[in-house]
Coordinates of C-alpha atoms and ligand atoms in Angstrom, one line a residue:
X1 CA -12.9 24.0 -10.7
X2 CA -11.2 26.4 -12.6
X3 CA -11.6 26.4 -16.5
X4 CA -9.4 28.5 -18.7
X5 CA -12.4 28.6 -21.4
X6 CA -10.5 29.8 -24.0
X7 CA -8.2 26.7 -24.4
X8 CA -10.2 24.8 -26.6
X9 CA -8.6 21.4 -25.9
X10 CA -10.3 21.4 -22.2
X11 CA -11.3 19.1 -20.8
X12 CA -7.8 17.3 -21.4
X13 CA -7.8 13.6 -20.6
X14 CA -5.4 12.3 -18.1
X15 CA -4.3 8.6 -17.8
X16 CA -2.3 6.9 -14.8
X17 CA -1.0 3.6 -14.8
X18 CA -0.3 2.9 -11.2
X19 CA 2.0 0.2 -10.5
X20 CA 3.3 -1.1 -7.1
X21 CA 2.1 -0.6 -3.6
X22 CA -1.0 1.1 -1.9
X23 CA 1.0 3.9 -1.3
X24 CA 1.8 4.1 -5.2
X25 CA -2.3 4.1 -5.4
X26 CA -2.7 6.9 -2.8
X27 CA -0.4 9.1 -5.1
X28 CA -1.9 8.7 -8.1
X29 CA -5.3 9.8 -6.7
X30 CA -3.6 13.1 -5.8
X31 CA -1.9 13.7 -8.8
X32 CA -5.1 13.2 -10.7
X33 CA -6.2 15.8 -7.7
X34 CA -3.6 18.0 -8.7
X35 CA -4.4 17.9 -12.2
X36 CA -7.9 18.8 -12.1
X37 CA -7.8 22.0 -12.1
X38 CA -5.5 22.4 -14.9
X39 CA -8.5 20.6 -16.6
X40 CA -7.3 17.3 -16.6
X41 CA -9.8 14.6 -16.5
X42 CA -9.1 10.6 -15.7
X43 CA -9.6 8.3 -18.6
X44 CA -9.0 4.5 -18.6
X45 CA -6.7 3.9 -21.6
X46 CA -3.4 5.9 -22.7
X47 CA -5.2 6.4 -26.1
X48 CA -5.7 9.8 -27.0
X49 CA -4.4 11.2 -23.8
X50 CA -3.0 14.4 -23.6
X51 CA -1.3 13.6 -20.4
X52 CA 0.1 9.5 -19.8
X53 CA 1.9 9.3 -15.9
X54 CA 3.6 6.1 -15.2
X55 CA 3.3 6.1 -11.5
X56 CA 6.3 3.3 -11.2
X57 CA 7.7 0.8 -8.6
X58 CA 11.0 -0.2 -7.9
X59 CA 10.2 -3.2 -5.5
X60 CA 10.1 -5.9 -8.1
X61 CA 12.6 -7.5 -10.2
X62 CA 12.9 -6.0 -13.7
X63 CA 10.8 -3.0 -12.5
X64 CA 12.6 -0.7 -14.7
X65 CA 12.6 -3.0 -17.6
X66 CA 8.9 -3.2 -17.4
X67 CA 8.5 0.9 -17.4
X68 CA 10.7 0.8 -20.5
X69 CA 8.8 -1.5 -22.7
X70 CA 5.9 0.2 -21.4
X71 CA 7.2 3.2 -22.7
X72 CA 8.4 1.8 -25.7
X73 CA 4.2 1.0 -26.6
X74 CA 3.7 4.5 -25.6
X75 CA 5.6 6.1 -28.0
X76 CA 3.4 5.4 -31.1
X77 CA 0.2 6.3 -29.3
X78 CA 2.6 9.8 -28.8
X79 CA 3.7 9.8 -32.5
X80 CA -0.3 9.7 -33.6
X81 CA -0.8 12.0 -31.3
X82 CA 1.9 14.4 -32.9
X83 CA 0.1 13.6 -36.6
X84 CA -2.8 14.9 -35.4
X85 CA -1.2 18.0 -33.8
X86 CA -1.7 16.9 -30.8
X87 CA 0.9 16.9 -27.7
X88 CA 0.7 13.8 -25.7
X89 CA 2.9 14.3 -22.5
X90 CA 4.5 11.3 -20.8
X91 CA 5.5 11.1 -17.3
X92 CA 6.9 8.4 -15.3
X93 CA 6.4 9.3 -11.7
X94 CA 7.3 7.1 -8.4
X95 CA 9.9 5.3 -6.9
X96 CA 11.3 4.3 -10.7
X97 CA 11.5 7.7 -11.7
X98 CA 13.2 8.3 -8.2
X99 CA 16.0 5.6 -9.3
X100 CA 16.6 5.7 -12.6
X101 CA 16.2 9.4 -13.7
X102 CA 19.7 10.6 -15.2
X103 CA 19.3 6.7 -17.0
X104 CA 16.0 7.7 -18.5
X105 CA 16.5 10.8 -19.1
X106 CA 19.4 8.7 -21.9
X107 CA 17.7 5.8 -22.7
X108 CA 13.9 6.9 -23.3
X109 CA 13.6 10.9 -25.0
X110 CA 9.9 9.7 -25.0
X111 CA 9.6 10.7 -21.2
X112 CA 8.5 14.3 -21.1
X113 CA 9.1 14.7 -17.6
X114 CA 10.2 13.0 -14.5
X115 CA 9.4 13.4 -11.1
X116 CA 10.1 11.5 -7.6
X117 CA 8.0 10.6 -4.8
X118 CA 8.7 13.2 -3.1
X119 CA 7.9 16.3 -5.5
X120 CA 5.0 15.4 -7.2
X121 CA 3.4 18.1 -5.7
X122 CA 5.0 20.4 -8.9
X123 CA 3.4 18.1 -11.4
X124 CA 1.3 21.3 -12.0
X125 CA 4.3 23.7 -12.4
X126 CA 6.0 20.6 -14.4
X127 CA 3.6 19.5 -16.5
X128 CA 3.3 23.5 -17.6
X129 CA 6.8 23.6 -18.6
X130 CA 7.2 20.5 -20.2
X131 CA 4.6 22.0 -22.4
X132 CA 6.5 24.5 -23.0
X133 CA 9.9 22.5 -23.3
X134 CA 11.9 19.7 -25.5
X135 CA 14.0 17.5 -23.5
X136 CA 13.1 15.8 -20.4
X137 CA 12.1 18.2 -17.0
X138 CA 13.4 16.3 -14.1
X139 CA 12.4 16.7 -10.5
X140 CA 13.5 13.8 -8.2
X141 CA 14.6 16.3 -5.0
X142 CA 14.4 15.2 -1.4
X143 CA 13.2 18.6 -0.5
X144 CA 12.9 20.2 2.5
X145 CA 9.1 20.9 2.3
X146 CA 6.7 18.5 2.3
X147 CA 4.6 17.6 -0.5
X148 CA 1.7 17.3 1.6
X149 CA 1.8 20.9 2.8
X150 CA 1.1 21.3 -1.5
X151 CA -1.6 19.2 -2.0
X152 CA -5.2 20.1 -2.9
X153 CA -8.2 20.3 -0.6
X154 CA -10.6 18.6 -2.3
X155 CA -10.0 15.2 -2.8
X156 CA -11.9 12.5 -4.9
X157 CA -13.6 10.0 -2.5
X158 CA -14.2 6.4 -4.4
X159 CA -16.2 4.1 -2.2
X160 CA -16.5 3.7 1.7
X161 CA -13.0 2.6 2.2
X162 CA -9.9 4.8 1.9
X163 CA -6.2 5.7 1.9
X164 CA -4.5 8.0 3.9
X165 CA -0.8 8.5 3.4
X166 CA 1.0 9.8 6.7
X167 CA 4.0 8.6 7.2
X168 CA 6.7 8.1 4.3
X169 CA 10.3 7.2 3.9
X170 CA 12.6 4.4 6.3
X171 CA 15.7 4.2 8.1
X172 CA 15.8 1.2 8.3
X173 CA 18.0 0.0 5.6
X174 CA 17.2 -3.9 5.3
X175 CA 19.9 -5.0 3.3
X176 CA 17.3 -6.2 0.7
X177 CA 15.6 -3.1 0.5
X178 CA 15.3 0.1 -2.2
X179 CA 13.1 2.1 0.2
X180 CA 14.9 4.2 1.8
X181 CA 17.1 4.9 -0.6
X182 CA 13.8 5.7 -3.1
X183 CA 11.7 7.2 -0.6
X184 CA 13.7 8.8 1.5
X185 CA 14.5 9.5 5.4
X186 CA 11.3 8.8 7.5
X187 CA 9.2 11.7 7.6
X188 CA 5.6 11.9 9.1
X189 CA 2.4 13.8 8.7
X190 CA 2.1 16.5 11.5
X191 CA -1.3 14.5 13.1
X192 CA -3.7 18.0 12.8
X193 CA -3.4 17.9 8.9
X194 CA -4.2 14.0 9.7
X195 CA -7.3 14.5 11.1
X196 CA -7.9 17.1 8.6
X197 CA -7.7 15.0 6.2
X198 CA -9.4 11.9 7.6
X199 CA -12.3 14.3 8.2
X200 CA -13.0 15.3 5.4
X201 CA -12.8 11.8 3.8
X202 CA -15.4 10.8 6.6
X203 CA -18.1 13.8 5.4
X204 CA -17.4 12.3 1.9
X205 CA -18.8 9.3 3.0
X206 CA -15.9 7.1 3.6
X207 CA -16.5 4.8 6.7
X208 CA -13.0 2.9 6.6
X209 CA -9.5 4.5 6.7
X210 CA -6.1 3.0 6.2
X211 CA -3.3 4.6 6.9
X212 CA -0.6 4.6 4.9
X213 CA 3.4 4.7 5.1
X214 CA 6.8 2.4 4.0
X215 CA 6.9 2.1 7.9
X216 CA 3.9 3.3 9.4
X217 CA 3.9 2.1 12.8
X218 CA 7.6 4.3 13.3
X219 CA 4.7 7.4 12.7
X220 CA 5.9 10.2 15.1
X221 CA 4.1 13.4 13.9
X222 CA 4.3 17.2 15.5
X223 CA 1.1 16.6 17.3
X224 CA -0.8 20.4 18.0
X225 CA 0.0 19.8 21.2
X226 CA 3.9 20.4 20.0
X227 CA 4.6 16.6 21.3
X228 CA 5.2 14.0 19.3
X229 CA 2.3 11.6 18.5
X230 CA 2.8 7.7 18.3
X231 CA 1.1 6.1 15.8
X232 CA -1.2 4.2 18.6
X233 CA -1.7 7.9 20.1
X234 CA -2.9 8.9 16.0
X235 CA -5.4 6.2 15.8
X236 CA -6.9 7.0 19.2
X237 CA -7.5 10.4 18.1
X238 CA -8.8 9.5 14.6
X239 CA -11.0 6.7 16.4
X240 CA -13.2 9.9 17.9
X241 CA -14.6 11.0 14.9
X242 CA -17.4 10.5 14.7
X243 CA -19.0 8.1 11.1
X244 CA -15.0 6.2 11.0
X245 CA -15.9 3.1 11.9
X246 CA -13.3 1.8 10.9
X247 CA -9.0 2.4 11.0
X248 CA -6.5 0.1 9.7
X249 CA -3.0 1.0 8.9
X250 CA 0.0 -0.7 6.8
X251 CA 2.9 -1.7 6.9
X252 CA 4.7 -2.2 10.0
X253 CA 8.2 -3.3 11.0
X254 CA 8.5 -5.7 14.3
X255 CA 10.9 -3.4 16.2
X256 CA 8.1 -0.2 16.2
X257 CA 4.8 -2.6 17.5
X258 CA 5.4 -0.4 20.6
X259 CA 3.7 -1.3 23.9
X260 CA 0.3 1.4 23.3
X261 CA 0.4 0.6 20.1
X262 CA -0.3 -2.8 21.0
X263 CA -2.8 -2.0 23.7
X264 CA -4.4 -0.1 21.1
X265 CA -5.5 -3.5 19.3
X266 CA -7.1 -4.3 22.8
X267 CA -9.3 -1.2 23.3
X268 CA -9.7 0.8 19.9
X269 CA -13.1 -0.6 18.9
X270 CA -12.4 0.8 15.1
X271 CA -9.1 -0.5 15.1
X272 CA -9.2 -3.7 12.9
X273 CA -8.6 -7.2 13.6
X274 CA -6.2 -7.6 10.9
X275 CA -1.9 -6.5 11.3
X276 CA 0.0 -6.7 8.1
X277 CA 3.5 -7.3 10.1
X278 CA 6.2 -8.6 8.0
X279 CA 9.1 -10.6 8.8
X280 CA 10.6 -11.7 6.0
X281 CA 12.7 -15.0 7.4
X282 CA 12.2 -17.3 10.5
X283 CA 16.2 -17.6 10.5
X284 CA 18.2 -16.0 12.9
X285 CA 21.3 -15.9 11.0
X286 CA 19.2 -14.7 7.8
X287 CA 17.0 -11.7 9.8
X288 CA 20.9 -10.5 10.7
X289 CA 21.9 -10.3 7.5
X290 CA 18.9 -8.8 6.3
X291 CA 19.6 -6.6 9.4
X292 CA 16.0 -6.7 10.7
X293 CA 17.2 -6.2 13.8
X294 CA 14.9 -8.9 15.9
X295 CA 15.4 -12.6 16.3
X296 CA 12.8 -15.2 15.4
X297 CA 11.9 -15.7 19.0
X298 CA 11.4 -11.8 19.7
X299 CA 8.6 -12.1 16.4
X300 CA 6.9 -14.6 18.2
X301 CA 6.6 -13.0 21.4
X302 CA 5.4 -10.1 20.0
X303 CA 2.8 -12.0 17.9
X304 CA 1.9 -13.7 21.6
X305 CA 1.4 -10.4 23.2
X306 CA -0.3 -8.9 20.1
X307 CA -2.8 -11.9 20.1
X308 CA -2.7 -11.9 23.9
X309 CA -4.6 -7.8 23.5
X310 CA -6.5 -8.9 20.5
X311 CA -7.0 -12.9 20.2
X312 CA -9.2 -12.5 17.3
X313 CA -6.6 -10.7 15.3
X314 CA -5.9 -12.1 11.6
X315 CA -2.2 -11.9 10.6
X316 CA -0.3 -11.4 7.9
X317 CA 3.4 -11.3 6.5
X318 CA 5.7 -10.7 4.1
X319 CA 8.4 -13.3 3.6
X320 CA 11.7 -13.6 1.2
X321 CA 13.2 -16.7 0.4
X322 CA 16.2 -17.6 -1.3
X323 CA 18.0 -14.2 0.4
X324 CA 21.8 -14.7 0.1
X325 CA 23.3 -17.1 1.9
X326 CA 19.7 -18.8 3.1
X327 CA 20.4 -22.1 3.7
X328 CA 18.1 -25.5 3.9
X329 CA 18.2 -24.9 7.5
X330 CA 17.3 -21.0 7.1
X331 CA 14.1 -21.7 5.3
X332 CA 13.4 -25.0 7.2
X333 CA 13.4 -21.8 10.5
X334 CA 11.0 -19.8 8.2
X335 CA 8.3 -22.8 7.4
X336 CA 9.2 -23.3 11.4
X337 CA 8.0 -19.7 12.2
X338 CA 4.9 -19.7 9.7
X339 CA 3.7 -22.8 11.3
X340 CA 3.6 -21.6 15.0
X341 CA 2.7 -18.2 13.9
X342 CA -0.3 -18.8 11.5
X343 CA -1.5 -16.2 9.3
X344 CA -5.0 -15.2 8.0
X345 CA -2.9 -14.3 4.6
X346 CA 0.8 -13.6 3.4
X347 CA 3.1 -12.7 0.7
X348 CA 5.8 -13.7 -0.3
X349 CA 8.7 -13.2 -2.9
X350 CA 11.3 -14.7 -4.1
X351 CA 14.8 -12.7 -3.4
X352 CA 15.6 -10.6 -6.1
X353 CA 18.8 -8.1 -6.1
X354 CA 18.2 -4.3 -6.4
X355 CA 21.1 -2.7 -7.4
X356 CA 22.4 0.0 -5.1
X357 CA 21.0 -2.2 -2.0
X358 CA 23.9 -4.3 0.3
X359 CA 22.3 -7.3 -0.7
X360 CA 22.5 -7.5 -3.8
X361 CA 26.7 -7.4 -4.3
X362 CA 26.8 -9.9 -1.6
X363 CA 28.1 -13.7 -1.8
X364 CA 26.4 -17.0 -1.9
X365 CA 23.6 -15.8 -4.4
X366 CA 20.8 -18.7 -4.2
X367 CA 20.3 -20.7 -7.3
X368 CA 16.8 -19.5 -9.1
X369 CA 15.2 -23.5 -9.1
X370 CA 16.3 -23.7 -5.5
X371 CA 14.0 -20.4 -4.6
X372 CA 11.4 -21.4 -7.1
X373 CA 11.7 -24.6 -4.6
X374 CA 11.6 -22.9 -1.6
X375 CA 8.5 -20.3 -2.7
X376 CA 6.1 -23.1 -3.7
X377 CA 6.6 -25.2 -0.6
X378 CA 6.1 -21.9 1.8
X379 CA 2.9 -20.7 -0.2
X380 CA 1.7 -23.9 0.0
X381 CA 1.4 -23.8 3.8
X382 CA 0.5 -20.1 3.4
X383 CA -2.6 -20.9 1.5
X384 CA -3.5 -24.0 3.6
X385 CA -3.3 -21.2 6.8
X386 CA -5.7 -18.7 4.9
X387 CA -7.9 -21.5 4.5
X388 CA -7.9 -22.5 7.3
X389 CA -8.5 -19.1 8.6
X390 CA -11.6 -18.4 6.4
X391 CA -13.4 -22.0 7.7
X392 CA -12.4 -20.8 11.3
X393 CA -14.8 -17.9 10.4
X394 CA -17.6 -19.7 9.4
X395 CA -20.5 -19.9 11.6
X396 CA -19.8 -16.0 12.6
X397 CA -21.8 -12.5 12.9
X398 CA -19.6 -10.2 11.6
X399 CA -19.9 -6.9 10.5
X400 CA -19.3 -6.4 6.9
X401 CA -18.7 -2.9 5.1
X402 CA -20.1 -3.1 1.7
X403 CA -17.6 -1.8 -0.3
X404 CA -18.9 -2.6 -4.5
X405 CA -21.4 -4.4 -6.2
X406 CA -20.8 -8.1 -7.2
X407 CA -21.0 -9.6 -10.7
X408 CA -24.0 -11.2 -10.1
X409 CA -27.8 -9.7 -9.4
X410 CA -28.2 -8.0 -6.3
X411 CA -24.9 -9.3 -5.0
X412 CA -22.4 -7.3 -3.0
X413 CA -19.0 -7.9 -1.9
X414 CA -18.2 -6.4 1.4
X415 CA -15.1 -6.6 3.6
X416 CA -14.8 -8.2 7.3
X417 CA -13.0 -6.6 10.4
X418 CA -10.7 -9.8 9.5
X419 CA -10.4 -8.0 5.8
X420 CA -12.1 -10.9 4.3
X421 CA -14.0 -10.6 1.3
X422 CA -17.5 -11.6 1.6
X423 CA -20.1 -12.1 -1.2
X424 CA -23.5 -11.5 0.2
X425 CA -27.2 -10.7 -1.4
X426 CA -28.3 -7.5 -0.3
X427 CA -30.2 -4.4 -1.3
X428 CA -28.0 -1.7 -2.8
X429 CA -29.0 0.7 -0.2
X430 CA -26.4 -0.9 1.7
X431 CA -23.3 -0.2 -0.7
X432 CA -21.5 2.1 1.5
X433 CA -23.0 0.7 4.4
X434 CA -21.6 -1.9 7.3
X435 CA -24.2 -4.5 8.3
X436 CA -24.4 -7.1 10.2
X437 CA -24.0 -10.6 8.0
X438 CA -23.5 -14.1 8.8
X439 CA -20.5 -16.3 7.6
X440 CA -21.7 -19.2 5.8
X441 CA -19.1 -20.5 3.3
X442 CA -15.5 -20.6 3.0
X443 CA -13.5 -20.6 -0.3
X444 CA -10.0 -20.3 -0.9
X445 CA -9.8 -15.8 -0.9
X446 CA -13.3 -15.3 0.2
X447 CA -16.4 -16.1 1.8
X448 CA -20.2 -16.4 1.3
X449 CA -22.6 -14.9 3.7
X450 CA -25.7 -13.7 4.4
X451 CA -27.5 -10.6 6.0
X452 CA -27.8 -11.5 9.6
X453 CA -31.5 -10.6 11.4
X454 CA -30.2 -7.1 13.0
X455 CA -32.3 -7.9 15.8
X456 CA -30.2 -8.5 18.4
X457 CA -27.1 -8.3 16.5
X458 CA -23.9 -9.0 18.6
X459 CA -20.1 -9.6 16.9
X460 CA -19.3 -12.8 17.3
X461 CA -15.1 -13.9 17.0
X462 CA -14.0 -16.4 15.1
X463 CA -13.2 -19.4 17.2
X464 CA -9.7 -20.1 17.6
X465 CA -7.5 -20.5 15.0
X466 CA -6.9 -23.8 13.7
X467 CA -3.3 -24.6 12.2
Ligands
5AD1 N1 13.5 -9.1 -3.2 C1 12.4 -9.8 -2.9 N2 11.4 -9.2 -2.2 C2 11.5 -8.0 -1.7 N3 10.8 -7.2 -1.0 C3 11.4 -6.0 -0.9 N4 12.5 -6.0 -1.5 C4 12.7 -7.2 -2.0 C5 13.7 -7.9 -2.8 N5 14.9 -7.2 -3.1 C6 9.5 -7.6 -0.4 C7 9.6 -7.6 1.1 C8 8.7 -6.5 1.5 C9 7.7 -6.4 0.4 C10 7.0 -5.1 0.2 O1 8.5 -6.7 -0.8 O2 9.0 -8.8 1.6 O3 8.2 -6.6 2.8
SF4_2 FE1 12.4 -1.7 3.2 FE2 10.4 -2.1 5.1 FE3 13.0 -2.7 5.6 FE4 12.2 -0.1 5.4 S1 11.6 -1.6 7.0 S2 14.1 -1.0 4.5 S3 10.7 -0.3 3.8 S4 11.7 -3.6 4.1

């Protein structure tokens, strides 16, 4: 690392306050990345910073509010700072910053500098001018290079599991959604800088990968071949290195499960038993409107043939209720749907309006107590179903990568192929490590195991699911 030894103020202490989505968490690693060398070094509280990023999300209701008032207990940490004669920078990154900039620019002089999804690579360049400036810098382009072509080799590996961002940005435009107008058009990683990347994250000692985009299975990177690669076509490459045990990816939309990608499930030994597919509603009527594009019916199907190459495979979802217009009937279809589907876990939301989005000027707005309603009597079948899922389990070898060290002595929580956690007493040797451990209790979010005798270790799969 570079250090300009004459500034006296090196190192300077950098704090992010990551809000959001996994992807929000990937960036803020490479930010801090792409600090480093300016001699920026992660601290765990905005006090006495010398650089604050709020690396924001505009999924959630009031998203914007919250950055404000977190801005608005910034500022005095900032005035100190000024007292002292000290400069603290404040910059609100993300899919906020993306949104609202022109707005915060007005509303909050606090903000130092602004700066989209999209171009954080010239936080560097940025963060050097606002330095030199008064009055908000502001970079929330859609440019025409990528950011990733920008960012630093060397990246800080924490733990065996990690992120890899490779695919951003949707066309899809559900009518609920800020996506793609926050992120962007879909754009995808070419698949050499990938593997690249994933290799190097493997010699660091990560053993898990998952890839990372808004809408991840619609990957089609430049493949060095000059074709396009699939997503399935990606993880079969990534699956030959050699130390990733492990590949998991998220999120997906129904319509891009393709056919290989599917088969994938059925012969990628790394590949993971676990598919974050979201469908939001089990209503016909209500998918249109959202304009998923797929019925009900063609979601089940798909889960058929997706359990049909991988029976073992633990589900999961997103679901909205109380969209516009959703009707008793709607969400009677959606409790329908999560009752012949069965997932291993799920989210779900109630429908809030993002401006900007078709949904949200539309008619027949649902009552608030009627969604409050409606989200309690769907989680409640959601959380009987992971239950259920986690007992289902019990009994089984499965291989568990230890990913942190438990509260208690010599404990360790590790992570099934099914995403479970596990708590399990083992030697810290194995942190890092995937061994083989037996499932022996079930609890609401996790499990209890133990190490399993390697000795003629086989993986055993859960038995099938109960309802
Ligand atoms: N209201 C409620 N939930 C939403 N989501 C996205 N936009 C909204 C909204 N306007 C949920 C969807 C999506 C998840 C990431 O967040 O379920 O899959
Ligand atoms: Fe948003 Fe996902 Fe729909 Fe894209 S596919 S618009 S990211 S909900």
């Amino acid at each position: 690392m570079k250090r300009h030894h004459s500034d006296p103020r090196l190192p300077r202490k950098l704090y992010i306050k990551t809000y959001g989505c996994q992807m929000n968490v990937y960036d803020s690693g490479r930010m801090a990345d792409l600090l480093a060398p300016l001699g920026y070094e992660a601290t765990d509280a905005p006090d006495g910073a010398d650089l604050v990023i709020l690396n924001t999300c505009h999924i959630r209701e009031k998203a914007a509010e919250k950055v404000y008032s977190e801005l608005g207990r910034l500022r005095p940490l900032k005035e100190e700072a000024a007292e002292r004669g000290d400069q603290m920078l404040i910059a609100v990154a993300g899919c906020v910053a993306q949104a609202e900039s022109q707005e915060m620019r007005r509303r909050a002089p606090v903000v130092d500098l602004i700066v989209g999804p999209q171009t954080y690579h010239r936080l560097p360049e940025l963060v050097a001018r606002a330095h030199r400036s008064t009055g908000a810098v502001l970079d929330t382009d859609f440019p025409a290079e990528s950011k990733f072509d920008h960012l630093p080799e060397t990246q800080a590996v924490e733990g065996p599991s990690a992120f890899l961002s490779v695919q951003e940005g949707c066309d899809k435009f559900c009518t609920f959604c800020v996506v793609p107008y926050t992120r962007g058009a879909e754009f995808s990683r070419p698949g050499e800088a990938v593997l690249t990347e994933a290799r190097r994250l493997v010699g660091a000692g990560v053993r898990e990968i998952t890839l990372l985009g808004q809408n991840v299975n619609a990957y089609h990177g430049e493949g060095p071949d000059g074709r396009d690669w699939t997503l399935a076509r990606l993880i079969r490459k990534l699956a030959e290195i050699d130390g990733l045990d492990r590949i998991r990816y998220t999120t997906s939309h129904p319509r891009d499960m393709d056919d290989d990608l599917i088969a994938a499930h059925g012969e990628v030994d790394a590949l993971m038993p676990y598919l974050h597919l979201p469908v939001q509603s089990g209503s016909d009527t209500i998918l249109k409107a959202m304009n998923r594009r797929h019925t009900a019916d063609d979601y089940r199907r798909l889960i058929d043939r997706i359990r049909h190459a991988r029976p073992d495979i633990a589900m999961s979802g997103d679901f909205i209720v109380g969209f516009p217009g959703e009707s008793d009937a709607d969400f009677a279809d959606t409790l329908r749907l999560v009752t012949d589907v069965t997932y291993a876990s799920a989210f779900s939301f109630k429908y809030s309006a993002r401006p900007g989005t078709p949904a949200s000027t539309a008619g027949q707005q649902v009552d608030d107590a009627v969604k409050s309603d409606r989200l309690a009597a769907l989680q409640q079948i959601l959380d009987a179903q992971q239950v259920a899922f986690n007992h289902a389990t019990v009994g089984c070898q499965a291989p568990a990568l230890f990913e942190r060290i438990g509260r208690r002595p010599e404990q360790m929580v590790g992570r099934t192929p099914w995403l479970q956690a596990v708590y399990v007493e083992a030697p810290l040797q194995l942190l890092g490590q995937i061994a083989p451990v037996t499932l022996v209790e079930a609890n609401a979010k996790s499990l209890t195991g133990i190490l399993a005798d390697t000795a003629g270790d086989t993986m055993q799969q859960p038995a099938e699911q109960v309802a």
